[in-house]
Short mmCIF file of C-alpha atoms and ligand atoms in Angstrom, two decimals:
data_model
loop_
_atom_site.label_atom_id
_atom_site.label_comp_id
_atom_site.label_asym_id
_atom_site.label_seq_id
_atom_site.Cartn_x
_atom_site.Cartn_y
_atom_site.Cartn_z
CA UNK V 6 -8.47 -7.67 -26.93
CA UNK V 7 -7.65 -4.21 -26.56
CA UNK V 8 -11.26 -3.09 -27.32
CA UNK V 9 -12.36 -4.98 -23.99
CA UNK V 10 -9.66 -3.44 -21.54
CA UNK V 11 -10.59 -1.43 -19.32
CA UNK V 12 -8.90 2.03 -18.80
CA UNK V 13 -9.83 4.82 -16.31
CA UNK V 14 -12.30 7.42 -17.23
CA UNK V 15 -10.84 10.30 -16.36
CA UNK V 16 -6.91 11.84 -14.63
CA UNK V 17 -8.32 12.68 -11.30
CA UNK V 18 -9.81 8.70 -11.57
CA UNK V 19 -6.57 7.53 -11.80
CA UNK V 20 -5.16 9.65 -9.21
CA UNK V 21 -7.61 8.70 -6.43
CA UNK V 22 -7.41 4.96 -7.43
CA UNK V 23 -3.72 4.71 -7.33
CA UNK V 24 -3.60 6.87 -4.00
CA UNK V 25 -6.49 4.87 -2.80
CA UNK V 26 -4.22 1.53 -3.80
CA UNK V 27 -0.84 3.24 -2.00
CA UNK V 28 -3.14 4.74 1.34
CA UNK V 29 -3.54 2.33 3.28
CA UNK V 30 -2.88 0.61 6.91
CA UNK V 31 0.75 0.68 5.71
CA UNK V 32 0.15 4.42 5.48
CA UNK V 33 -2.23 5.22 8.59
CA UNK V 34 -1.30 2.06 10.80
CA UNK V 35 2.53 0.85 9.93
CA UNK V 36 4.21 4.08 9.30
CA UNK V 37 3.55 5.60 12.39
CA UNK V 38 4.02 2.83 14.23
CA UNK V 39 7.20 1.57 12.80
CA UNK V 40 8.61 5.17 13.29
CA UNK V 41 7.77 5.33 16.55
CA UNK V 42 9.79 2.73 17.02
CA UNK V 43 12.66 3.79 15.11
CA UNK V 44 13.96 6.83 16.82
CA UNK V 45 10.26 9.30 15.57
CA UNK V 46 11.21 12.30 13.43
CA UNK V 47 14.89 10.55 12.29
CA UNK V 48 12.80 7.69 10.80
CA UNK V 49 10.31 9.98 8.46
CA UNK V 50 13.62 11.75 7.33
CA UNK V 51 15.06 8.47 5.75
CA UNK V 52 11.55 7.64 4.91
CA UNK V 53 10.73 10.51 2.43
CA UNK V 54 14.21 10.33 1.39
CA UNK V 55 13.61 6.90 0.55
CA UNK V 56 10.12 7.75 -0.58
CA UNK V 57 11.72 10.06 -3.30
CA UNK V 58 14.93 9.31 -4.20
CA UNK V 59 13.89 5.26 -4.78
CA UNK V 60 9.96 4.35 -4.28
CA UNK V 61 9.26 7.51 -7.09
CA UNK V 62 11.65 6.55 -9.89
CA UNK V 63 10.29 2.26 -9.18
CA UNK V 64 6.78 3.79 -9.38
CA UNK V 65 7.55 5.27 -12.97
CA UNK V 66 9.08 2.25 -14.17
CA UNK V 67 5.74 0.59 -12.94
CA UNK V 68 3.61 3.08 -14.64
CA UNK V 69 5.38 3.46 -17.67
CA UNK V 70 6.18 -0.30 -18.55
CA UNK V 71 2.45 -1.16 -17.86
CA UNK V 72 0.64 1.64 -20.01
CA UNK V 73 3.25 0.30 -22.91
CA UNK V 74 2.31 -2.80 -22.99
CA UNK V 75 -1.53 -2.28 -22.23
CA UNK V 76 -1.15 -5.56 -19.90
CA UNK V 77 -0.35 -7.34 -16.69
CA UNK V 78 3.27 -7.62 -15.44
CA UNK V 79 4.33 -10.72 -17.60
CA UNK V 80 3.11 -9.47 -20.85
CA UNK V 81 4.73 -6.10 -19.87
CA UNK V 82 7.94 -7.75 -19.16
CA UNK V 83 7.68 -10.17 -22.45
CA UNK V 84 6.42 -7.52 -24.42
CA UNK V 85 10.03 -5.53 -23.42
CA UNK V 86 12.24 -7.94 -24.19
CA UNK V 87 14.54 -9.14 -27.09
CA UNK V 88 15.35 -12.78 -26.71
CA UNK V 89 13.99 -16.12 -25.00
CA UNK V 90 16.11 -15.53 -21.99
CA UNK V 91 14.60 -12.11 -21.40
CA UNK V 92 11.72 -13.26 -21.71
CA UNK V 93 11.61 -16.56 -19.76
CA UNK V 94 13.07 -14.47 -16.90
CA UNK V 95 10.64 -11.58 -17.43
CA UNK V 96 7.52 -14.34 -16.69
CA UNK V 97 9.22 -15.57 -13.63
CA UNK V 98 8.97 -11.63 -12.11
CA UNK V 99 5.60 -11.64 -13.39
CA UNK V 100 4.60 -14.83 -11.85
CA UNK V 101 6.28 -14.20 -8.64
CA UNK V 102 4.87 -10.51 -8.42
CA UNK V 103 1.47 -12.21 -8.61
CA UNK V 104 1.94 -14.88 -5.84
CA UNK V 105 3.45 -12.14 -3.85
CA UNK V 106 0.17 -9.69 -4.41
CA UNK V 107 -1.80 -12.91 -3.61
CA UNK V 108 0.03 -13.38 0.01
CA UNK V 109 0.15 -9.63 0.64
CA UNK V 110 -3.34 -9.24 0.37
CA UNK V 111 -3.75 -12.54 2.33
CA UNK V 112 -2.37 -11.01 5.57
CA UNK V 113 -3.90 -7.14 4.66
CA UNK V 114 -7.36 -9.23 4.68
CA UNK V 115 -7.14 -10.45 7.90
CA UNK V 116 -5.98 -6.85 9.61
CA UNK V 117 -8.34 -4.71 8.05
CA UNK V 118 -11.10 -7.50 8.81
CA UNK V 119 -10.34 -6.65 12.62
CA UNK V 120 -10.58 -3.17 11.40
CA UNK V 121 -13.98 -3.35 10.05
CA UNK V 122 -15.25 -5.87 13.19
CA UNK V 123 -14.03 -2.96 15.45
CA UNK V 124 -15.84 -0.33 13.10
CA UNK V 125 -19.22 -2.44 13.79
CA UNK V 126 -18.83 -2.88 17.45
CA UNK V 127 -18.84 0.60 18.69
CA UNK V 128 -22.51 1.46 17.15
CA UNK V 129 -23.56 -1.99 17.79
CA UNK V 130 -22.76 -1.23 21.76
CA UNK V 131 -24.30 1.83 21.67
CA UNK V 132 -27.74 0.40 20.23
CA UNK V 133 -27.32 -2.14 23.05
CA UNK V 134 -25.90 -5.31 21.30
CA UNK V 135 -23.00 -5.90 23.64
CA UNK V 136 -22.98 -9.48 23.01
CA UNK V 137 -21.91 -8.72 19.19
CA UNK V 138 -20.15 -5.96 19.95
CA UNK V 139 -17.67 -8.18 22.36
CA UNK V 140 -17.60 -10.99 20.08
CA UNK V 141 -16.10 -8.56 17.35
CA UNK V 142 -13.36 -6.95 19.67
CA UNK V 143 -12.11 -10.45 21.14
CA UNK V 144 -9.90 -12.44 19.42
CA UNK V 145 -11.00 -15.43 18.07
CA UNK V 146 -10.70 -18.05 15.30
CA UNK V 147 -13.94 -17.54 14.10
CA UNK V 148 -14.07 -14.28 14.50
CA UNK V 149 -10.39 -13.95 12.32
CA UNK V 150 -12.18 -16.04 9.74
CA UNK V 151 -15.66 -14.62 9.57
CA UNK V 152 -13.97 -10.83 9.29
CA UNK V 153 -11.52 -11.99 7.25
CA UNK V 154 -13.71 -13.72 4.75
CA UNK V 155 -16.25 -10.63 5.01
CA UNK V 156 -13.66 -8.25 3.61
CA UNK V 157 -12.25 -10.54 0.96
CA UNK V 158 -16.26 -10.36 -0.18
CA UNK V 159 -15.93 -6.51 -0.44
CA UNK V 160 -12.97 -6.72 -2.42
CA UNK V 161 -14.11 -9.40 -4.76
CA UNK V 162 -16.96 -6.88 -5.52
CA UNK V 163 -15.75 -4.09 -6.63
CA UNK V 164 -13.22 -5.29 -8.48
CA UNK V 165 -15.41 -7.86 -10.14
CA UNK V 166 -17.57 -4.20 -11.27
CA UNK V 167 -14.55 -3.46 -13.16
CA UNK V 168 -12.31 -0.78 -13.69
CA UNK V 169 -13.92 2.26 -14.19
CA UNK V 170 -17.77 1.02 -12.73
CA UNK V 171 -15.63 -0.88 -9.82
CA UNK V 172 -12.10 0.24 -8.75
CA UNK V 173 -12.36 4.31 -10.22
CA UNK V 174 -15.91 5.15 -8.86
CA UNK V 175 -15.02 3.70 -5.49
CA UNK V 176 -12.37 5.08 -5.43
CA UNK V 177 -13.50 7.97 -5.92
CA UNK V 178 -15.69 8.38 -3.44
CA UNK V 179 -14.10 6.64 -0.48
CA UNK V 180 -10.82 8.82 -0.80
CA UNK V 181 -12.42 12.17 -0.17
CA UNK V 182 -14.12 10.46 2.67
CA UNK V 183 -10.90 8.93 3.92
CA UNK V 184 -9.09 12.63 3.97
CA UNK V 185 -11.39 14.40 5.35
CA UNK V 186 -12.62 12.33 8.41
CA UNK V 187 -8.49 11.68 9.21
CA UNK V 188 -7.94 15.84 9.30
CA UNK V 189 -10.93 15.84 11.85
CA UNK V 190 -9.57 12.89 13.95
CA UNK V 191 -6.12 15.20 13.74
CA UNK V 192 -8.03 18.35 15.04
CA UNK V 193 -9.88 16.47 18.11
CA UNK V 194 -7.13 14.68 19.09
CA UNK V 195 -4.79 17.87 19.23
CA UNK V 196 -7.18 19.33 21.66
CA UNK V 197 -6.72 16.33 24.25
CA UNK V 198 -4.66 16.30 27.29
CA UNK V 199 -1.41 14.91 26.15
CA UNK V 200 -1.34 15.68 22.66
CA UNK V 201 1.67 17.65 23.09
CA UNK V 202 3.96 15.07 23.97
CA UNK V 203 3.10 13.47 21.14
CA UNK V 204 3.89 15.91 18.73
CA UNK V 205 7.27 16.66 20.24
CA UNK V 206 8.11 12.74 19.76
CA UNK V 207 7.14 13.14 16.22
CA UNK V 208 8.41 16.34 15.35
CA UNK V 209 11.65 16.57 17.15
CA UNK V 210 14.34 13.96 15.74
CA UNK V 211 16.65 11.23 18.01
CA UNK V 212 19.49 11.75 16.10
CA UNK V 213 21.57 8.32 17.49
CA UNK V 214 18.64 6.67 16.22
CA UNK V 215 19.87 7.77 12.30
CA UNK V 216 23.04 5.47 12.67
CA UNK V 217 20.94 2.36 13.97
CA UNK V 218 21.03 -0.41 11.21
CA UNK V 219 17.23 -1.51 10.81
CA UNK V 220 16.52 2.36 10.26
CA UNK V 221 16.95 2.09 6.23
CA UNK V 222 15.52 -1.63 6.38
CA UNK V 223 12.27 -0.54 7.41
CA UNK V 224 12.31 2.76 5.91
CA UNK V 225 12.60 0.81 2.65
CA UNK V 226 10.42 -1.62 3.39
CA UNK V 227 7.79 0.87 4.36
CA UNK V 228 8.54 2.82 1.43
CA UNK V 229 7.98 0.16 -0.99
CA UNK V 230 4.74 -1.47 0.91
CA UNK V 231 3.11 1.98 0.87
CA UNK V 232 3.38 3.12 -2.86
CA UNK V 233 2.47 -0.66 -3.83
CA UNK V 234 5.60 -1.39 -5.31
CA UNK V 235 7.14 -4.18 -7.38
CA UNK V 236 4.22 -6.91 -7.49
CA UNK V 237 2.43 -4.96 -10.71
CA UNK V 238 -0.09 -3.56 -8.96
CA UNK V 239 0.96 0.11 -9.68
CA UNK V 240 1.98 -1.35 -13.33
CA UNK V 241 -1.86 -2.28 -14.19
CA UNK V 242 -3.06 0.73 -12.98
CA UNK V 243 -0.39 2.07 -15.20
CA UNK V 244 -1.96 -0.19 -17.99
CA UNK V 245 -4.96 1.46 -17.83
CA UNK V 246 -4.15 5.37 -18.65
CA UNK V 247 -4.68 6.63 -21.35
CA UNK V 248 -2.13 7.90 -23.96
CA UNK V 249 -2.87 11.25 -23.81
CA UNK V 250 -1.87 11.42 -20.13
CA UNK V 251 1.48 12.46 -18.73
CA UNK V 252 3.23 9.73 -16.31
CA UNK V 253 5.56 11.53 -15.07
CA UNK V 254 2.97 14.21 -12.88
CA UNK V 255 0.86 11.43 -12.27
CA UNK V 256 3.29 9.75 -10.80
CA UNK V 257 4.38 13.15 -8.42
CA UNK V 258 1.09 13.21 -7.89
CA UNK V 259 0.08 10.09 -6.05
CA UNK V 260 3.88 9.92 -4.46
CA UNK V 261 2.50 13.38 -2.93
CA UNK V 262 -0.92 12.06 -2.14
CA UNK V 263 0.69 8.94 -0.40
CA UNK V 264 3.63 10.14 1.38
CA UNK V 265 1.02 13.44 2.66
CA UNK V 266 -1.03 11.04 3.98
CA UNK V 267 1.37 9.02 5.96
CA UNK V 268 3.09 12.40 7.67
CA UNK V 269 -0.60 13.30 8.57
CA UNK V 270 -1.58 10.16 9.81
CA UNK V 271 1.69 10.65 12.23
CA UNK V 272 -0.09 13.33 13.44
CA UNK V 273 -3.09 11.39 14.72
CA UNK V 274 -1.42 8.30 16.13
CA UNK V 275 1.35 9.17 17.93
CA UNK V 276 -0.37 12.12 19.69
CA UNK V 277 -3.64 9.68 20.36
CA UNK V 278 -0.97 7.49 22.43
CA UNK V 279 0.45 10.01 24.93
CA UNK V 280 -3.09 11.19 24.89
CA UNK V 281 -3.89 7.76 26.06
CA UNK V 282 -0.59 7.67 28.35
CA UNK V 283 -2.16 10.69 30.49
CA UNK V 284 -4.71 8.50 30.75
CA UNK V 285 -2.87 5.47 32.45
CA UNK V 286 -2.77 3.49 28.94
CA UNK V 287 0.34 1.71 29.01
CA UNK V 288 1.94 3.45 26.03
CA UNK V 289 5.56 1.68 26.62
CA UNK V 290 7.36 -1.73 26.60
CA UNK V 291 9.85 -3.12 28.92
CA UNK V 292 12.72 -1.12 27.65
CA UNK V 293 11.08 2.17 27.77
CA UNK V 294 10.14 1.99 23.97
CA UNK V 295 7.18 2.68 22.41
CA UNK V 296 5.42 -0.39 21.95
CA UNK V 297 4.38 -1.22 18.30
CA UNK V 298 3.49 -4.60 16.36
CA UNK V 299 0.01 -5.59 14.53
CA UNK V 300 -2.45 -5.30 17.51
CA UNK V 301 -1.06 -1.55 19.25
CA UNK V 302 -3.87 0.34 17.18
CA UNK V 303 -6.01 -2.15 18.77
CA UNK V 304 -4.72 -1.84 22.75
CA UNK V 305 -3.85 1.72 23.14
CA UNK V 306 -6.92 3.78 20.95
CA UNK V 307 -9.97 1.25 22.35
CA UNK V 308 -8.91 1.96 25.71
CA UNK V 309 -8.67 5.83 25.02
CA UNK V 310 -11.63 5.66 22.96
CA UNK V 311 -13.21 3.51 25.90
CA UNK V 312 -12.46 6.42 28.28
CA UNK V 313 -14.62 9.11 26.35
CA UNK V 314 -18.09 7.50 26.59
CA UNK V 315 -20.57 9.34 23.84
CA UNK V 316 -17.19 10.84 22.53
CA UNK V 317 -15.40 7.66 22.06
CA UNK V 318 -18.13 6.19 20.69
CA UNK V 319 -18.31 8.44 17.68
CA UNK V 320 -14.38 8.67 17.68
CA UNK V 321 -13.76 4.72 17.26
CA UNK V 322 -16.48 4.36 14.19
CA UNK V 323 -14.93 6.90 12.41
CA UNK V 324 -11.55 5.92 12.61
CA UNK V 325 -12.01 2.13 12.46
CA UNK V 326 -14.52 3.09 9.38
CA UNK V 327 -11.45 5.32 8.54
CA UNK V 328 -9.44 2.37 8.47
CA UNK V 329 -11.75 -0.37 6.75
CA UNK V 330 -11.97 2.41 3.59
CA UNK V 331 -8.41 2.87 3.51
CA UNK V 332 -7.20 -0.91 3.43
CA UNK V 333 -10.71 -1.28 0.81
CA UNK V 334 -9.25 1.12 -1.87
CA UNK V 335 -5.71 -0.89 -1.55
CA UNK V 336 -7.19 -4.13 -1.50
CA UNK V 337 -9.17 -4.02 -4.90
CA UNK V 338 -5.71 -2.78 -6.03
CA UNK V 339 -4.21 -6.18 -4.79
CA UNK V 340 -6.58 -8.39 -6.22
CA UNK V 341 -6.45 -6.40 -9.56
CA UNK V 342 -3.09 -7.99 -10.01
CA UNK V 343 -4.38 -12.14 -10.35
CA UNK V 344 -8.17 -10.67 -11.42
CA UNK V 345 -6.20 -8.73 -14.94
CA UNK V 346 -3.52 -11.84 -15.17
CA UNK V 347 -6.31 -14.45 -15.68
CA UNK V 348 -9.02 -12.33 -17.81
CA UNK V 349 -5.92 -11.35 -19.86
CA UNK V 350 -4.33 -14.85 -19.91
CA UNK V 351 -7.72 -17.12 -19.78
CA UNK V 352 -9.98 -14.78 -21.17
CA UNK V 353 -12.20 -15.14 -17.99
CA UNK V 354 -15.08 -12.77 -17.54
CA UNK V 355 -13.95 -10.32 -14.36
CA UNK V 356 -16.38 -11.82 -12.57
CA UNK V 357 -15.07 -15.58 -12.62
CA UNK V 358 -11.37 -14.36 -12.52
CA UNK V 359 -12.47 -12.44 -8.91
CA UNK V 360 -14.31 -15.25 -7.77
CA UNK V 361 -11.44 -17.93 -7.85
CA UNK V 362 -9.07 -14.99 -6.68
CA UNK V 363 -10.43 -14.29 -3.81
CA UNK V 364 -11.26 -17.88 -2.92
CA UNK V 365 -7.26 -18.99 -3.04
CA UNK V 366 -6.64 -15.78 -1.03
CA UNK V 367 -8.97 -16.99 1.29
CA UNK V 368 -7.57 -20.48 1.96
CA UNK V 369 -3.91 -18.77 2.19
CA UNK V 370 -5.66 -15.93 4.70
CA UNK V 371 -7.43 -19.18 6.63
CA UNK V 372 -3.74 -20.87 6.89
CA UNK V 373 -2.13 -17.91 8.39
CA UNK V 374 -5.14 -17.48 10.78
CA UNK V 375 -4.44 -20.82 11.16
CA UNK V 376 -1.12 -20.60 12.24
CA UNK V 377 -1.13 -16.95 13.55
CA UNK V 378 2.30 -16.72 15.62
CA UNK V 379 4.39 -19.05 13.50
CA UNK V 380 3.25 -17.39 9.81
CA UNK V 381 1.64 -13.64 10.42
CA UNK V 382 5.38 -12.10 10.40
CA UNK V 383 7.22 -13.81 9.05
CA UNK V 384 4.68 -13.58 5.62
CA UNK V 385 5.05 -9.86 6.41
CA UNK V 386 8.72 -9.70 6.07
CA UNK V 387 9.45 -12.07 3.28
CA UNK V 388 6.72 -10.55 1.62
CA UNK V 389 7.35 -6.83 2.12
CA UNK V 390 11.16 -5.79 3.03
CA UNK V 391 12.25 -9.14 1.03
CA UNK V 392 9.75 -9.79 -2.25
CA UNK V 393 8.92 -6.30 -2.86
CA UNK V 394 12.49 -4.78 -3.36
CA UNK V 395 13.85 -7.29 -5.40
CA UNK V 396 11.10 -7.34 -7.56
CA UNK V 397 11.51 -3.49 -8.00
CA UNK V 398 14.58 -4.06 -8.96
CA UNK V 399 13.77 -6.20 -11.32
CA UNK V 400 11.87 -3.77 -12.78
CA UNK V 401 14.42 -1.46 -12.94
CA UNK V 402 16.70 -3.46 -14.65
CA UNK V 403 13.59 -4.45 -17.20
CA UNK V 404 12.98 -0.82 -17.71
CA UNK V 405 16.36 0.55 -17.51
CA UNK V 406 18.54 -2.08 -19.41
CA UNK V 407 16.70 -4.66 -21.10
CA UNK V 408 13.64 -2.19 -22.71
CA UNK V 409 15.12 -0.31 -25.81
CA UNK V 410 15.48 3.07 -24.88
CA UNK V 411 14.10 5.44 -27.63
CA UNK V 412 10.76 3.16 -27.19
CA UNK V 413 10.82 3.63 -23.76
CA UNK V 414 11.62 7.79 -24.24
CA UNK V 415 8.55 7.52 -26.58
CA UNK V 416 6.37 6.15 -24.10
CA UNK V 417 6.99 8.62 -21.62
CA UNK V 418 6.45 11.65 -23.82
CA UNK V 419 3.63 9.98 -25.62
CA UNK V 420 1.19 12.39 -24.79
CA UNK V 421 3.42 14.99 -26.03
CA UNK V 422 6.77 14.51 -28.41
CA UNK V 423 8.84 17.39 -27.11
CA UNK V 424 8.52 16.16 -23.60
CA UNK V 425 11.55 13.57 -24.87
CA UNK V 426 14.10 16.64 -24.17
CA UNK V 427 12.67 17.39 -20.61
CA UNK V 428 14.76 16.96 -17.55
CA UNK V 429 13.10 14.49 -16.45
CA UNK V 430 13.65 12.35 -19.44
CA UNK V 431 17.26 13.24 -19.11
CA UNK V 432 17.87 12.09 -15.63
CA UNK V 433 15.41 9.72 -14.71
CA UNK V 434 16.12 6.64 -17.21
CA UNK V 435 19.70 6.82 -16.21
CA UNK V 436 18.49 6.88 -13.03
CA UNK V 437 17.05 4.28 -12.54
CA UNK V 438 18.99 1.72 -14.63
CA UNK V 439 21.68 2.33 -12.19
CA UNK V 440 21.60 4.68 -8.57
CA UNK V 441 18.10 2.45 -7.52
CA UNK V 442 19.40 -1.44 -8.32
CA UNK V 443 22.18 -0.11 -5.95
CA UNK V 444 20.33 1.34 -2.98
CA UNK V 445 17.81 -2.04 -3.43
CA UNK V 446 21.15 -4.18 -3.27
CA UNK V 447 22.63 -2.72 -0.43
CA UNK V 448 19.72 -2.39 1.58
CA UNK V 449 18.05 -5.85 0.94
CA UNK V 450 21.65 -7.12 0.98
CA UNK V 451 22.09 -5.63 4.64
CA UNK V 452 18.50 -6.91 5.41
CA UNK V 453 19.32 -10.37 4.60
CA UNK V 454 23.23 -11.31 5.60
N1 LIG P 519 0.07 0.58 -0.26
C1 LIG P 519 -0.95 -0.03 0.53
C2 LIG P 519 -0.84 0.44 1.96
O1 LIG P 519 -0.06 1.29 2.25
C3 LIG P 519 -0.92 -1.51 0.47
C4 LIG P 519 -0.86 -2.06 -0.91
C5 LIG P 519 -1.79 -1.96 -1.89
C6 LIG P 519 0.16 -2.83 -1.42
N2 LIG P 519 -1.37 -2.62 -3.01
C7 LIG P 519 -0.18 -3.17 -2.74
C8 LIG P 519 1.35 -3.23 -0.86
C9 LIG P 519 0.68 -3.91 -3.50
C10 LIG P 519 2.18 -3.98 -1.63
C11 LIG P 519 1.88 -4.31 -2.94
O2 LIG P 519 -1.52 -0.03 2.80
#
């Protein structure tokens, strides 16, 4: 088997896939959004907090059990273990990590598919299709479905290309696309009326808002949804690096790469709202609070967009193409996780193991279409501040207490023997055996009673 794996070509490969997995909308479209609705600078305080102290030592365990055992979360888990109960247990994470991949990526399909629709609409208005062009930006079941099924297509592709030929080359190249055209978005959108205001919300923290009690919910929550935690995603990528490579600055790296992105993206939304406010965009709800939930991107930036003519124009497609790449590079990273399970399990060709992925995610997306109001959130929540942390603290305690630990020392410092005696080595295993099962407890605990 091991001869047919795939494994990335090359570090920086790995770096831009797993960045392009953990960018995303939760990155460019939830994190600003959910902070502006938690209080603004207070919020991304806890959050990098969070982001370090707990998403970064969950991300190693990730990486580090899945380049062990060269395989998808429930071999990685089995492999780990010492006894039948270990074992049995371990499957049940794995198995549950997959079905939760499978429903995250069944709502992610059906936002960035309004993504992509409103990418298409802009040029298709300016070349005079306004027919199309309205179709795509009104809500509608077909519309849901078509765009929805549209972007579970995309997906399927690339990852049925495969790892290196699929996931790493696009990855590749959409990432440096995705950077750049978000730091010139930032740099117009400063120069608007309004901006200011903005920034100060951002920048400038509420300090009540620190005490408030869904603060470290959705901090975590946001946390764990943006480095694509505790499903196995992060683990296969893991699964393919190769030996020689160090996990412990890969992992620093893409924790940098993904938390960067979110602060920056902070500095495009938030200002493009009170740029839209000085426009007479209504910006706030009922209660004087910024208004946030799945369709604000939607409201407040195609009304300021609509405002700019030519300018606007050019504006939307780049950030709803913006958009579309970012949720593409974190989608093939979802479907990765049922796509290795089955070629690994079955032996299915990639291509097979895609198709039948993406056509049960597509039935699951159609139900939640389906059933919009009664399912969208509450699949979000279960899946994301619920699923997610326990699962990563199931893989703590895999990593931490049920995987021997001078096999698990050896697997960090594989790439280099003396490593074992670093600090990192020292601290981290202790680490997270015990401080992050705690933090996940309370918080999930506080989340739930
Ligand atoms: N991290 C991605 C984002 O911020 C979403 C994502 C990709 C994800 N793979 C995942 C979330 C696995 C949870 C689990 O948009």
């Amino acid at each position: 088997m091991a001869a047919s794996r795939g494994e990335f070509g090359s570090r920086l490969g790995f770096i831009m896939a797993a960045a392009g997995s953990a960018v995303g909308l939760g990155n460019i479209w939830n994190f600003p959004t959910t902070m502006a609705g938690n209080g603004g600078a207070a919020f991304v305080l806890v959050y990098l907090a969070l982001a370090f102290l707990l998403a970064y030592p969950v991300l190693m365990a990730e990486l580090t059990l899945g380049r062990h055992a060269h395989g998808n979360m429930i071999t990685a888990l089995a492999k780990v273990s010492s006894n039948g109960t270990q074992r049995g247990i371990g499957m049940l994470i794995g198995v549950t990590g997959i079905f939760t991949a499978s429903l995250i990526l069944s709502f992610y399909a059906i936002i960035a598919g309004w993504m992509m629709g409103f990418g298409l609409a802009f040029p298709l208005e300016a070349i005079g299709s306004q027919g199309a062009a309205d179709w795509l930006r009104t809500d509608g079941l077909m519309r849901n479905l078509g765009l929805m099924f549209g972007f579970v297509i995309l997906t399927m592709l690339v990852v049925a290309g495969g790892v290196e030929a699929g996931i790493e080359r696009w990855s590749k190249r959409l990432m440096p696309m995705l950077i750049l055209t978000l730091l010139a978005l930032v740099a117009y959108v400063a120069t608007l009326d309004g901006a200011g205001a903005g920034f100060r919300e951002y920048l400038v923290p509420d300090v009540s808002e620190l005490m408030s009690a869904n603060i470290l919910t959705d901090a975590m929550g946001a946390a764990f949804f943006s480095l694509s935690l505790g499903v196995g995603t992060m683990l296969v990528y893991g699964s393919y690096v190769a030996d020689n490579e160090h996990l412990p600055s890969l992992g620093v790296q893409v924790a940098l790469v993904d938390v960067g992105i979110a602060v920056l993206a902070g500095f495009l939304i938030l200002p493009a709202m009170y740029v839209a406010a000085a426009q007479g965009v209504e910006i706030f709800g009922a209660q004087g609070e910024l208004i946030s939930g799945p369709t604000l991107i939607f409201d407040v930036l195609v009304q300021l967009f609509a405002g700019m003519e030519a300018t606007g124009m050019v504006l939307a497609t780049a950030f709803f193409g913006l958009m579309s790449i970012a949720a593409l590079t974190s989608s093939i990273s979802m479907l990765e996780v049922p796509v290795s399970f089955l070629v690994e399990r079955f032996q299915w060709s990639r291509m097979q193991a895609s198709l039948v992925a993406s056509m049960i995610i597509t039935v699951m997306s159609a139900v939640i279409i389906m059933n919009f109001g009664a399912l969208f959130g509450l699949v979000v929540t279960a899946s994301t501040e619920i699923a997610q942390p326990l699962l990563g603290l199931g893989l703590c305690i895999y990593a931490g207490w049920v995987w021997n630990r001078n096999s698990l020392l050896s697997e960090l410092a594989k790439n280099e023997p003396s490593e074992q005696f670093t600090l990192f080595m020292r601290i981290w295993p202790v680490y997270a055996q015990t401080v992050c099962p705690l933090i996940i407890v309370v918080i999930v605990g506080q989340t739930l009673f």
